[in-house]
Coordinates of N, CA and C and ligand atoms in Angstrom, one line a residue:
X1 N -37.7 110.1 -14.3 CA -36.9 109.2 -13.6 C -35.7 108.9 -14.8
X2 N -34.3 109.0 -14.2 CA -33.5 108.9 -15.4 C -33.0 107.5 -15.9
X3 N -33.0 107.0 -17.0 CA -33.1 105.6 -17.3 C -31.4 105.1 -17.1
X4 N -31.0 104.2 -16.7 CA -29.5 103.8 -16.1 C -28.9 103.8 -17.8
X5 N -30.1 103.7 -18.7 CA -29.0 103.9 -20.0 C -28.7 105.0 -20.7
X6 N -29.7 105.7 -19.9 CA -28.9 107.2 -21.0 C -28.2 108.0 -19.9
X7 N -27.8 107.2 -18.6 CA -26.8 107.5 -17.6 C -25.7 106.8 -17.8
X8 N -25.6 106.0 -18.6 CA -24.6 105.1 -19.1 C -24.0 105.5 -20.0
X9 N -24.8 106.2 -21.1 CA -24.5 106.7 -22.4 C -23.5 108.3 -22.3
X10 N -24.2 108.9 -21.5 CA -24.0 110.5 -21.1 C -22.6 110.4 -20.4
X11 N -22.3 109.2 -19.5 CA -21.0 108.7 -18.6 C -19.8 108.5 -19.7
X12 N -19.8 107.6 -20.8 CA -19.6 107.3 -21.4 C -19.1 108.5 -22.6
X13 N -19.9 109.3 -22.8 CA -19.6 110.5 -23.8 C -18.6 111.3 -23.0
X14 N -18.9 111.9 -21.4 CA -18.3 112.2 -20.9 C -16.3 111.8 -20.3
X15 N -16.6 110.4 -20.4 CA -15.0 110.2 -20.5 C -14.7 110.6 -22.5
X16 N -15.1 110.1 -23.5 CA -14.8 111.1 -24.3 C -14.6 112.3 -24.3
X17 N -15.2 112.9 -24.0 CA -14.8 114.4 -23.9 C -13.6 115.0 -23.0
X18 N -13.2 114.1 -21.8 CA -12.0 114.6 -21.4 C -10.8 113.9 -21.7
X19 N -11.2 113.2 -22.7 CA -10.1 112.0 -23.3 C -9.4 112.8 -24.2
X20 N -10.4 113.8 -25.1 CA -10.4 114.6 -25.7 C -10.1 115.8 -25.4
X21 N -10.1 116.4 -24.4 CA -9.8 117.6 -23.8 C -8.6 117.7 -23.4
X22 N -7.7 116.5 -23.0 CA -6.8 116.5 -21.9 C -5.3 117.5 -22.4
X23 N -5.1 117.3 -23.9 CA -4.0 118.3 -23.9 C -4.1 119.7 -24.1
X24 N -5.3 120.2 -23.6 CA -5.7 121.1 -23.7 C -6.3 121.9 -22.5
X25 N -6.9 120.8 -21.4 CA -6.9 120.6 -20.1 C -6.7 122.0 -19.3
X26 N -5.3 122.2 -19.2 CA -4.3 122.9 -18.1 C -4.9 124.5 -18.9
X27 N -5.1 124.5 -20.2 CA -5.0 126.3 -20.8 C -6.6 126.7 -20.6
X28 N -7.7 125.4 -20.0 CA -8.7 126.2 -19.7 C -9.1 125.9 -18.3
X29 N -9.0 124.8 -17.3 CA -9.2 125.0 -16.2 C -8.6 125.7 -15.3
X30 N -8.9 126.1 -14.5 CA -8.7 127.1 -13.6 C -7.9 126.2 -12.5
X31 N -6.3 127.2 -12.0 CA -5.6 126.8 -11.1 C -6.3 127.2 -9.5
X32 N -6.2 126.4 -8.7 CA -7.0 126.4 -7.5 C -6.7 127.9 -7.2
X33 N -7.7 128.3 -6.2 CA -7.5 130.0 -5.7 C -6.9 130.0 -4.3
X34 N -6.4 131.0 -4.2 CA -5.8 130.7 -2.7 C -6.8 130.5 -1.2
X35 N -7.9 131.1 -1.8 CA -9.0 130.4 -0.8 C -9.3 128.8 -0.9
X36 N -9.4 128.0 -2.1 CA -9.4 126.8 -2.2 C -7.8 126.4 -1.5
X37 N -7.1 126.6 -1.7 CA -6.0 125.8 -1.3 C -5.9 126.0 0.5
X38 N -6.2 127.2 0.9 CA -5.9 127.3 2.1 C -7.4 126.5 2.8
X39 N -8.7 126.0 1.8 CA -9.4 124.8 2.6 C -8.6 123.7 2.5
X40 N -8.2 123.3 1.9 CA -7.2 122.2 1.8 C -6.2 122.3 3.0
X41 N -5.5 123.3 3.0 CA -4.8 123.3 4.0 C -5.5 123.0 5.4
X42 N -6.5 123.6 6.1 CA -7.3 123.4 6.9 C -8.0 122.1 7.4
X43 N -8.3 121.3 5.9 CA -8.1 119.7 6.1 C -7.1 118.9 6.6
X44 N -5.9 119.5 6.0 CA -4.7 118.8 6.5 C -4.7 117.3 6.4
X45 N -4.7 116.8 5.2 CA -4.8 115.7 4.7 C -3.4 114.8 5.3
X46 N -3.8 113.6 5.5 CA -2.7 112.7 6.2 C -2.9 111.4 5.9
X47 N -1.7 110.9 6.2 CA -1.8 109.0 6.0 C -1.6 108.8 4.8
X48 N -2.8 107.7 4.7 CA -3.1 107.1 3.2 C -4.3 107.6 2.7
X49 N -4.0 108.4 1.3 CA -5.0 109.2 0.8 C -5.1 108.4 -0.6
X50 N -6.5 109.2 -0.9 CA -7.4 108.8 -2.5 C -7.5 110.3 -3.2
X51 N -7.0 110.2 -4.1 CA -8.0 111.6 -5.0 C -8.6 110.7 -6.3
X52 N -9.7 111.0 -6.3 CA -10.6 110.5 -7.5 C -10.7 111.6 -8.5
X53 N -10.6 111.1 -9.7 CA -10.8 112.1 -10.7 C -9.5 113.0 -10.6
X54 N -8.4 112.4 -10.9 CA -7.2 113.4 -10.3 C -7.2 114.0 -11.6
X55 N -7.0 113.9 -13.0 CA -7.1 115.0 -14.3 C -5.4 114.8 -14.3
X56 N -4.6 115.9 -14.6 CA -4.0 115.9 -15.3 C -2.6 116.2 -13.8
X57 N -3.2 116.5 -12.6 CA -2.7 116.5 -11.4 C -3.0 117.9 -10.4
X58 N -3.3 119.0 -11.2 CA -3.6 120.5 -10.5 C -3.7 120.1 -8.9
X59 N -4.7 119.0 -8.7 CA -5.2 119.3 -7.2 C -3.9 118.0 -6.3
X60 N -3.6 117.1 -7.3 CA -2.6 116.1 -6.9 C -1.3 116.8 -6.3
X61 N -1.0 117.9 -7.2 CA 0.1 118.8 -6.7 C 0.1 119.3 -5.1
X62 N -1.5 119.8 -5.1 CA -1.8 120.2 -3.6 C -2.0 119.5 -2.7
X63 N -2.1 118.5 -3.2 CA -2.3 117.4 -1.9 C -1.1 116.9 -1.4
X64 N 0.1 117.0 -2.2 CA 1.2 116.6 -2.5 C 2.2 117.7 -0.8
X65 N 1.5 118.9 -1.1 CA 2.2 119.5 -0.1 C 2.2 119.0 1.3
X66 N 1.6 118.1 1.6 CA 1.5 117.8 2.8 C 1.8 116.5 3.5
X67 N 1.9 116.4 4.4 CA 3.0 115.2 4.9 C 2.1 114.1 4.9
X68 N 1.8 113.6 3.8 CA 0.8 112.4 3.2 C 1.8 111.2 3.4
X69 N 1.3 109.9 3.5 CA 2.2 108.9 3.4 C 2.0 108.3 1.8
X70 N 1.2 108.3 1.5 CA 1.0 107.7 0.1 C -0.6 108.4 -0.7
X71 N -0.5 108.4 -2.2 CA -1.7 108.8 -2.7 C -2.1 107.8 -4.0
X72 N -3.0 107.6 -3.8 CA -3.5 106.9 -5.2 C -4.3 107.8 -6.0
X73 N -4.4 108.0 -7.3 CA -4.9 108.9 -7.8 C -5.7 108.2 -9.2
X74 N -6.7 108.3 -9.0 CA -8.1 107.4 -10.3 C -8.3 108.5 -11.1
X75 N -8.2 108.4 -12.2 CA -9.1 108.9 -13.3 C -9.1 107.9 -14.4
X76 N -10.6 108.2 -15.5 CA -11.1 107.1 -16.6 C -10.5 107.5 -17.8
X77 N -9.5 108.7 -17.8 CA -9.1 109.4 -19.2 C -7.5 108.8 -18.8
X78 N -7.1 108.1 -20.1 CA -5.8 107.6 -19.9 C -4.6 108.9 -20.6
X79 N -5.2 109.4 -21.2 CA -4.6 110.6 -21.7 C -4.4 111.6 -20.5
X80 N -5.5 111.8 -19.5 CA -5.7 112.8 -18.2 C -4.0 112.1 -17.8
X81 N -4.0 110.6 -17.4 CA -2.8 110.5 -16.6 C -1.7 110.2 -17.3
X82 N -1.8 110.4 -17.9 CA -0.5 110.5 -19.4 C 0.1 111.6 -18.4
X83 N -0.7 112.6 -18.7 CA 0.1 114.0 -18.7 C 0.3 114.1 -16.9
X84 N -0.5 113.3 -16.1 CA -0.5 113.0 -14.4 C 0.6 113.1 -14.6
X85 N 1.5 112.0 -15.1 CA 2.7 111.1 -15.0 C 3.8 111.8 -15.4
X86 N 3.6 112.7 -16.2 CA 4.7 113.7 -16.5 C 4.9 114.6 -15.8
X87 N 3.7 115.0 -15.1 CA 4.0 116.3 -13.8 C 4.0 116.0 -12.9
X88 N 3.8 114.6 -12.5 CA 3.8 114.5 -10.9 C 5.3 113.1 -11.0
X89 N 6.0 113.4 -10.2 CA 7.3 112.8 -10.1 C 7.2 112.6 -8.6
X90 N 6.3 111.8 -7.7 CA 6.6 111.7 -6.3 C 7.0 110.0 -5.9
X91 N 7.3 110.0 -5.1 CA 7.6 108.2 -4.9 C 6.1 107.8 -4.1
X92 N 5.5 108.8 -3.8 CA 4.2 108.8 -2.8 C 3.0 108.5 -3.8
X93 N 3.0 108.7 -4.9 CA 1.9 108.7 -5.9 C 1.4 107.3 -6.6
X94 N 0.8 106.6 -6.6 CA 0.4 105.7 -8.2 C -0.8 106.1 -8.3
X95 N -0.9 105.4 -9.8 CA -1.7 106.1 -10.4 C -3.0 104.7 -11.3
X96 N -4.3 105.1 -10.9 CA -5.0 103.5 -11.9 C -6.0 104.4 -12.5
X97 N -6.5 103.4 -13.4 CA -7.4 103.6 -14.2 C -8.9 103.4 -14.3
X98 N -9.7 103.9 -13.8 CA -10.6 103.2 -13.5 C -12.6 104.2 -14.0
X99 N -13.3 103.7 -14.6 CA -14.6 104.5 -14.4 C -15.1 104.3 -12.8
X100 N -14.9 105.7 -12.6 CA -15.7 105.7 -11.1 C -17.0 105.1 -10.9
X101 N -17.7 105.1 -11.7 CA -19.3 104.6 -11.8 C -18.9 102.9 -11.7
X102 N -17.9 102.2 -11.7 CA -17.9 100.8 -11.9 C -16.9 100.5 -11.0
X103 N -16.3 101.5 -10.2 CA -15.4 101.3 -9.7 C -15.4 101.0 -8.4
X104 N -14.6 100.0 -7.3 CA -14.9 99.8 -5.5 C -13.5 99.9 -5.1
X105 N -13.4 100.4 -3.8 CA -12.0 100.3 -3.3 C -11.4 98.9 -3.2
X106 N -12.1 97.7 -3.2 CA -11.6 96.4 -3.1 C -11.2 96.2 -1.6
X107 N -11.9 96.9 -1.2 CA -11.0 96.4 0.8 C -10.5 97.7 1.2
X108 N -9.5 98.2 0.1 CA -8.6 99.0 0.9 C -9.4 100.1 1.6
X109 N -8.8 100.8 2.6 CA -9.4 101.7 3.0 C -8.4 102.9 3.3
X110 N -8.9 104.4 3.0 CA -7.9 105.6 3.3 C -8.5 106.5 4.2
X111 N -7.6 107.2 4.7 CA -7.5 108.2 5.9 C -8.2 109.5 5.2
X112 N -8.2 109.5 3.7 CA -8.7 110.8 3.2 C -9.1 110.0 1.8
X113 N -10.3 110.7 1.2 CA -10.6 110.8 -0.1 C -11.3 112.1 -0.4
X114 N -10.5 112.5 -1.4 CA -10.2 113.7 -2.3 C -10.8 113.9 -3.8
X115 N -11.6 115.2 -3.8 CA -11.9 115.1 -5.6 C -12.4 116.2 -5.7
X116 N -11.8 117.4 -6.7 CA -11.7 118.5 -6.8 C -12.5 118.4 -8.6
X117 N -13.4 119.1 -8.5 CA -14.3 119.0 -9.4 C -14.8 118.2 -10.8
X118 N -15.1 117.3 -9.3 CA -16.0 116.2 -10.1 C -17.2 115.7 -9.7
X119 N -17.7 116.0 -8.1 CA -18.8 115.7 -8.0 C -19.6 116.5 -8.9
X120 N -20.1 117.5 -9.4 CA -20.3 118.0 -10.6 C -20.5 117.4 -11.6
X121 N -20.1 116.4 -11.9 CA -19.8 115.5 -13.0 C -20.7 113.7 -12.8
X122 N -21.2 113.9 -11.9 CA -22.0 112.7 -11.4 C -23.4 113.2 -11.4
X123 N -23.7 112.1 -12.3 CA -25.3 112.5 -12.3 C -26.3 112.0 -11.1
X124 N -27.6 112.8 -11.0 CA -28.1 112.7 -9.9 C -28.7 111.4 -9.3
X125 N -29.0 110.8 -10.3 CA -29.3 109.3 -10.2 C -28.2 108.5 -9.6
X126 N -26.8 108.9 -9.7 CA -25.8 108.1 -9.2 C -25.1 108.4 -8.0
X127 N -25.8 109.4 -7.8 CA -25.2 110.5 -6.4 C -24.9 109.4 -5.5
X128 N -26.1 108.7 -4.9 CA -25.7 107.9 -3.5 C -25.2 107.0 -3.6
X129 N -25.0 106.2 -4.5 CA -24.0 104.9 -4.9 C -22.8 105.2 -5.3
X130 N -22.4 106.7 -5.7 CA -21.2 107.3 -5.8 C -20.4 107.3 -4.0
X131 N -21.8 108.2 -3.5 CA -20.8 108.3 -2.1 C -21.0 107.0 -1.3
X132 N -21.7 105.7 -1.3 CA -21.4 104.4 -0.9 C -19.8 104.4 -1.1
X133 N -19.6 104.6 -2.5 CA -18.6 103.9 -2.8 C -17.3 105.0 -2.2
X134 N -17.6 105.7 -1.5 CA -16.7 106.7 -1.2 C -16.9 106.1 0.5
X135 N -17.7 105.7 1.1 CA -17.8 105.6 2.5 C -17.0 104.0 2.0
X136 N -17.3 103.0 1.4 CA -16.6 102.2 1.4 C -14.6 101.9 1.5
X137 N -14.5 103.4 1.0 CA -13.0 103.4 0.9 C -12.5 104.1 1.8
X138 N -13.4 104.5 2.8 CA -12.8 105.3 4.0 C -12.6 104.2 5.3
X139 N -11.3 104.5 6.0 CA -11.1 104.2 7.0 C -12.4 104.5 8.4
X140 N -12.5 104.0 9.1 CA -13.4 104.3 10.2 C -13.6 106.0 10.8
X141 N -12.6 106.2 10.8 CA -11.9 108.1 10.9 C -11.7 108.6 10.0
X142 N -12.2 108.0 8.4 CA -11.7 108.7 7.4 C -12.5 110.4 7.3
X143 N -11.5 110.9 5.9 CA -12.7 112.1 6.0 C -12.2 112.6 4.5
X144 N -13.6 113.2 4.0 CA -13.6 113.6 2.8 C -13.4 115.0 2.7
X145 N -12.6 115.2 1.2 CA -12.5 116.6 0.9 C -12.9 116.7 -0.3
X146 N -13.8 117.9 -0.4 CA -14.1 118.3 -2.0 C -14.6 119.4 -2.7
X147 N -14.0 119.8 -3.3 CA -14.0 121.3 -4.4 C -14.7 121.4 -5.5
X148 N -15.6 122.3 -6.0 CA -16.2 122.1 -7.0 C -16.9 123.6 -7.3
X149 N -17.3 123.8 -9.0 CA -18.2 124.6 -8.9 C -19.2 124.8 -8.4
X150 N -19.9 125.9 -8.1 CA -21.3 125.5 -7.4 C -22.7 126.4 -8.3
X151 N -23.3 126.6 -7.9 CA -24.8 127.2 -8.7 C -24.5 128.3 -9.5
X152 N -23.6 129.1 -8.9 CA -23.3 130.5 -9.4 C -22.3 130.3 -10.7
X153 N -21.8 129.3 -11.0 CA -20.9 129.2 -12.1 C -21.6 128.8 -13.4
X154 N -23.2 128.8 -13.2 CA -24.0 128.0 -14.2 C -24.0 129.2 -15.5
X155 N -24.0 130.1 -14.7 CA -23.5 131.4 -16.1 C -23.0 131.5 -17.0
X156 N -21.5 130.6 -16.6 CA -20.5 130.7 -17.7 C -20.4 129.4 -18.4
X157 N -21.7 128.5 -18.6 CA -22.1 127.5 -19.2 C -22.9 127.3 -20.3
X158 N -22.7 126.6 -20.8 CA -24.0 126.6 -22.0 C -24.8 125.1 -21.8
X159 N -25.5 125.5 -21.0 CA -26.4 124.0 -20.5 C -27.4 123.4 -21.5
X160 N -27.4 122.3 -21.6 CA -28.7 121.8 -22.5 C -29.8 121.8 -22.2
X161 N -30.4 122.6 -22.6 CA -31.8 122.8 -22.6 C -32.8 121.2 -22.1
X162 N -33.7 120.8 -21.2 CA -34.4 120.1 -21.0 C -33.5 118.5 -21.2
X163 N -32.5 118.7 -20.5 CA -31.8 117.5 -20.9 C -32.5 116.7 -19.4
X164 N -32.3 115.2 -20.1 CA -33.0 114.4 -18.7 C -32.0 114.3 -17.9
X165 N -30.9 114.3 -17.8 CA -29.9 114.6 -16.7 C -29.0 115.7 -17.1
X166 N -28.9 116.1 -16.0 CA -28.5 117.5 -16.2 C -26.7 117.5 -17.3
X167 N -26.8 118.7 -18.0 CA -25.2 118.5 -18.6 C -25.1 120.1 -19.6
X168 N -24.1 120.1 -19.8 CA -23.3 121.4 -20.6 C -22.8 120.7 -21.9
X169 N -23.1 121.9 -22.7 CA -22.0 121.7 -24.1 C -20.9 122.2 -23.6
X170 N -19.9 121.2 -24.4 CA -18.2 122.1 -23.9 C -17.9 122.3 -25.5
X171 N -17.2 123.4 -25.9 CA -16.1 123.1 -27.0 C -14.7 123.1 -26.8
X172 N -13.9 122.5 -27.8 CA -12.5 122.2 -27.8 C -12.0 123.6 -28.8
X173 N -10.7 123.2 -28.5 CA -10.2 124.2 -29.6 C -10.5 123.6 -31.2
X174 N -10.4 122.5 -31.2 CA -10.8 121.9 -32.7 C -11.5 122.7 -33.1
X175 N -12.9 123.0 -32.5 CA -14.1 123.1 -32.6 C -15.2 122.4 -32.4
X176 N -14.6 121.1 -32.4 CA -15.5 120.1 -31.6 C -16.5 120.5 -30.8
X177 N -17.6 119.5 -30.6 CA -18.6 120.0 -29.3 C -18.9 118.6 -28.8
X178 N -18.6 118.5 -27.3 CA -18.5 117.8 -26.5 C -19.8 117.8 -25.5
X179 N -20.3 117.0 -24.7 CA -21.1 116.6 -23.5 C -20.6 116.0 -22.2
X180 N -20.9 117.0 -21.2 CA -20.7 116.7 -19.8 C -21.6 116.9 -19.0
X181 N -21.6 116.1 -18.3 CA -22.7 115.9 -17.1 C -22.1 117.2 -16.3
X182 N -23.2 117.7 -16.1 CA -22.8 119.4 -15.1 C -24.1 119.5 -14.2
X183 N -23.9 119.3 -12.6 CA -24.8 119.5 -11.8 C -24.1 120.5 -10.8
X184 N -25.0 121.4 -11.0 CA -24.6 123.1 -10.3 C -25.3 123.1 -8.9
X185 N -24.5 122.2 -7.8 CA -25.1 122.2 -6.5 C -25.3 123.5 -6.2
X186 N -26.1 124.0 -5.2 CA -26.1 124.7 -3.9 C -25.7 124.3 -2.7
X187 N -24.5 124.9 -2.4 CA -24.0 124.4 -1.1 C -24.9 124.1 0.2
X188 N -26.0 124.7 0.2 CA -26.8 124.4 1.3 C -27.7 123.0 1.0
X189 N -27.7 122.9 -0.3 CA -29.0 121.8 -0.5 C -27.7 120.2 -0.6
X190 N -26.6 120.6 -1.2 CA -25.9 119.5 -1.2 C -25.1 119.1 -0.1
X191 N -25.3 120.3 1.2 CA -24.9 119.7 2.5 C -26.5 118.7 3.0
X192 N -27.1 119.3 3.0 CA -28.6 118.4 3.1 C -29.0 117.1 2.7
X193 N -28.3 117.0 1.5 CA -28.4 115.8 0.5 C -27.5 114.6 1.3
X194 N -26.2 115.6 1.8 CA -25.1 114.5 2.1 C -25.6 113.7 3.2
X195 N -26.1 115.0 4.6 CA -26.6 114.7 5.9 C -27.4 113.7 5.7
X196 N -28.5 113.4 4.9 CA -29.7 112.5 4.5 C -28.9 110.9 4.0
X197 N -27.5 111.0 3.9 CA -27.1 110.0 3.1 C -26.2 109.4 4.3
X198 N -26.2 109.9 5.4 CA -25.6 109.7 6.6 C -24.3 110.3 6.6
X199 N -23.9 111.2 6.3 CA -22.7 111.9 6.2 C -22.8 113.1 7.4
X200 N -21.6 113.3 8.1 CA -21.5 114.6 8.7 C -20.7 115.4 8.1
X201 N -21.6 116.5 6.9 CA -21.0 117.4 6.0 C -21.2 118.5 6.1
X202 N -20.2 119.4 5.9 CA -20.3 121.0 5.8 C -20.2 121.1 4.4
X203 N -20.7 122.0 3.7 CA -20.7 122.5 2.5 C -20.5 123.9 2.4
X204 N -19.5 124.9 2.3 CA -19.7 126.3 2.2 C -19.5 126.8 0.6
X205 N -19.8 127.7 0.6 CA -19.6 128.7 -1.2 C -18.0 129.3 -0.4
X206 N -17.4 129.3 -1.8 CA -16.2 130.1 -1.7 C -15.9 130.7 -3.0
X207 N -15.3 132.0 -2.7 CA -15.1 132.9 -3.7 C -16.8 133.2 -4.5
X208 N -16.8 133.5 -6.1 CA -17.5 133.7 -6.4 C -18.2 132.8 -7.5
X209 N -17.8 131.3 -7.4 CA -18.4 130.6 -8.0 C -17.6 128.8 -7.8
X210 N -17.5 128.8 -6.5 CA -17.0 127.5 -6.2 C -17.6 126.9 -5.0
X211 N -17.7 125.7 -4.6 CA -17.7 125.5 -3.4 C -16.6 124.5 -2.5
X212 N -16.8 124.3 -1.2 CA -15.9 123.2 -0.2 C -16.6 122.8 0.4
X213 N -16.5 121.1 0.6 CA -17.1 120.6 0.9 C -16.2 119.5 1.8
X214 N -16.4 119.2 3.2 CA -16.0 117.7 3.9 C -16.8 117.4 4.4
X215 N -16.5 116.0 4.3 CA -17.6 114.8 5.2 C -16.9 113.9 6.1
X216 N -17.5 113.5 7.1 CA -17.2 112.1 7.6 C -18.4 111.2 8.1
X217 N -18.1 109.8 7.9 CA -19.4 109.3 8.4 C -19.8 109.6 9.5
X218 N -21.2 109.3 10.0 CA -22.2 109.5 10.9 C -22.7 111.2 11.2
X219 N -23.3 111.4 12.5 CA -24.0 112.7 12.8 C -23.1 113.9 13.0
X220 N -23.7 115.0 12.3 CA -23.1 116.4 12.3 C -23.0 116.8 14.0
Ligands
SAM1 C1 -12.9 118.7 -14.3 S1 -12.0 117.3 -14.4 C2 -11.0 117.8 -12.7 C3 -9.5 117.3 -12.9 C4 -9.0 117.7 -11.9 N1 -9.4 116.4 -10.3 C5 -8.7 119.0 -11.5 O1 -9.5 119.4 -10.5 O2 -7.8 119.5 -12.1 C6 -13.0 116.0 -14.4 C7 -12.0 114.6 -14.6 O3 -12.9 113.6 -14.5 C8 -12.5 112.3 -14.6 N2 -13.5 111.8 -15.3 C9 -14.6 112.3 -15.9 N3 -15.4 111.0 -16.1 C10 -14.9 109.9 -15.4 C11 -15.3 108.7 -14.6 N4 -16.7 108.2 -15.2 N5 -14.5 108.2 -14.0 C12 -13.3 108.7 -13.7 N6 -13.2 109.7 -13.9 C13 -13.6 110.2 -14.7 C14 -11.8 113.8 -16.6 O4 -11.3 112.6 -17.2 C15 -11.3 114.2 -15.8 O5 -9.8 114.2 -15.8

């Protein structure tokens, strides 16, 4: 069983890693593939949308191709949000800095909640609580869309052996080494886990290393 203390410690290290990585993030993070973009198009976000762990805005730009009314973008790293602000100037967007593990939607309800390359950074012991906070942020007929690496991507990472919480070593251009939580979900297992938590979820592999998921509250 993971201690809360070690999860908190790793979550803080992960935020520190992304703060340091922000200036070089887009050089090493993949652009959305046409398959992932098409999956978002099929999801067709509308209305009031929430994007979690928005980073520099790579997926914000994709969401904004859709006729949504407003988009709230959350990230814990101010350096990421600063680049996001430079990159995205759209009156529908506002940004908030929060650690998603202590964030709540404060009664605000969204038609869609979207997160790209975030779920794999949620420690297993915080998985249920994270999805509960997503449920709280959804309107009654609200929907969730997410994309991420899946288990096939593990081969291109440096997993930390015997880690209490699944994590990988990441290096920056200055040679510094950092740690990020990284859970390489299998789409079928992830779908089953979400259904156990009461989500009508569909999770599919995409391309050679990604997964795409949609979810709404209730039975499939
Ligand atoms: C892999 S990046 C994905 C960024 C963006 N969604 C994309 O796909 O380009 C993960 C993002 O999660 C953010 N992050 C890490 N830990 C966080 C936390 N505890 N709360 C909120 N954001 C966090 C990082 O700052 C980073 O922007």
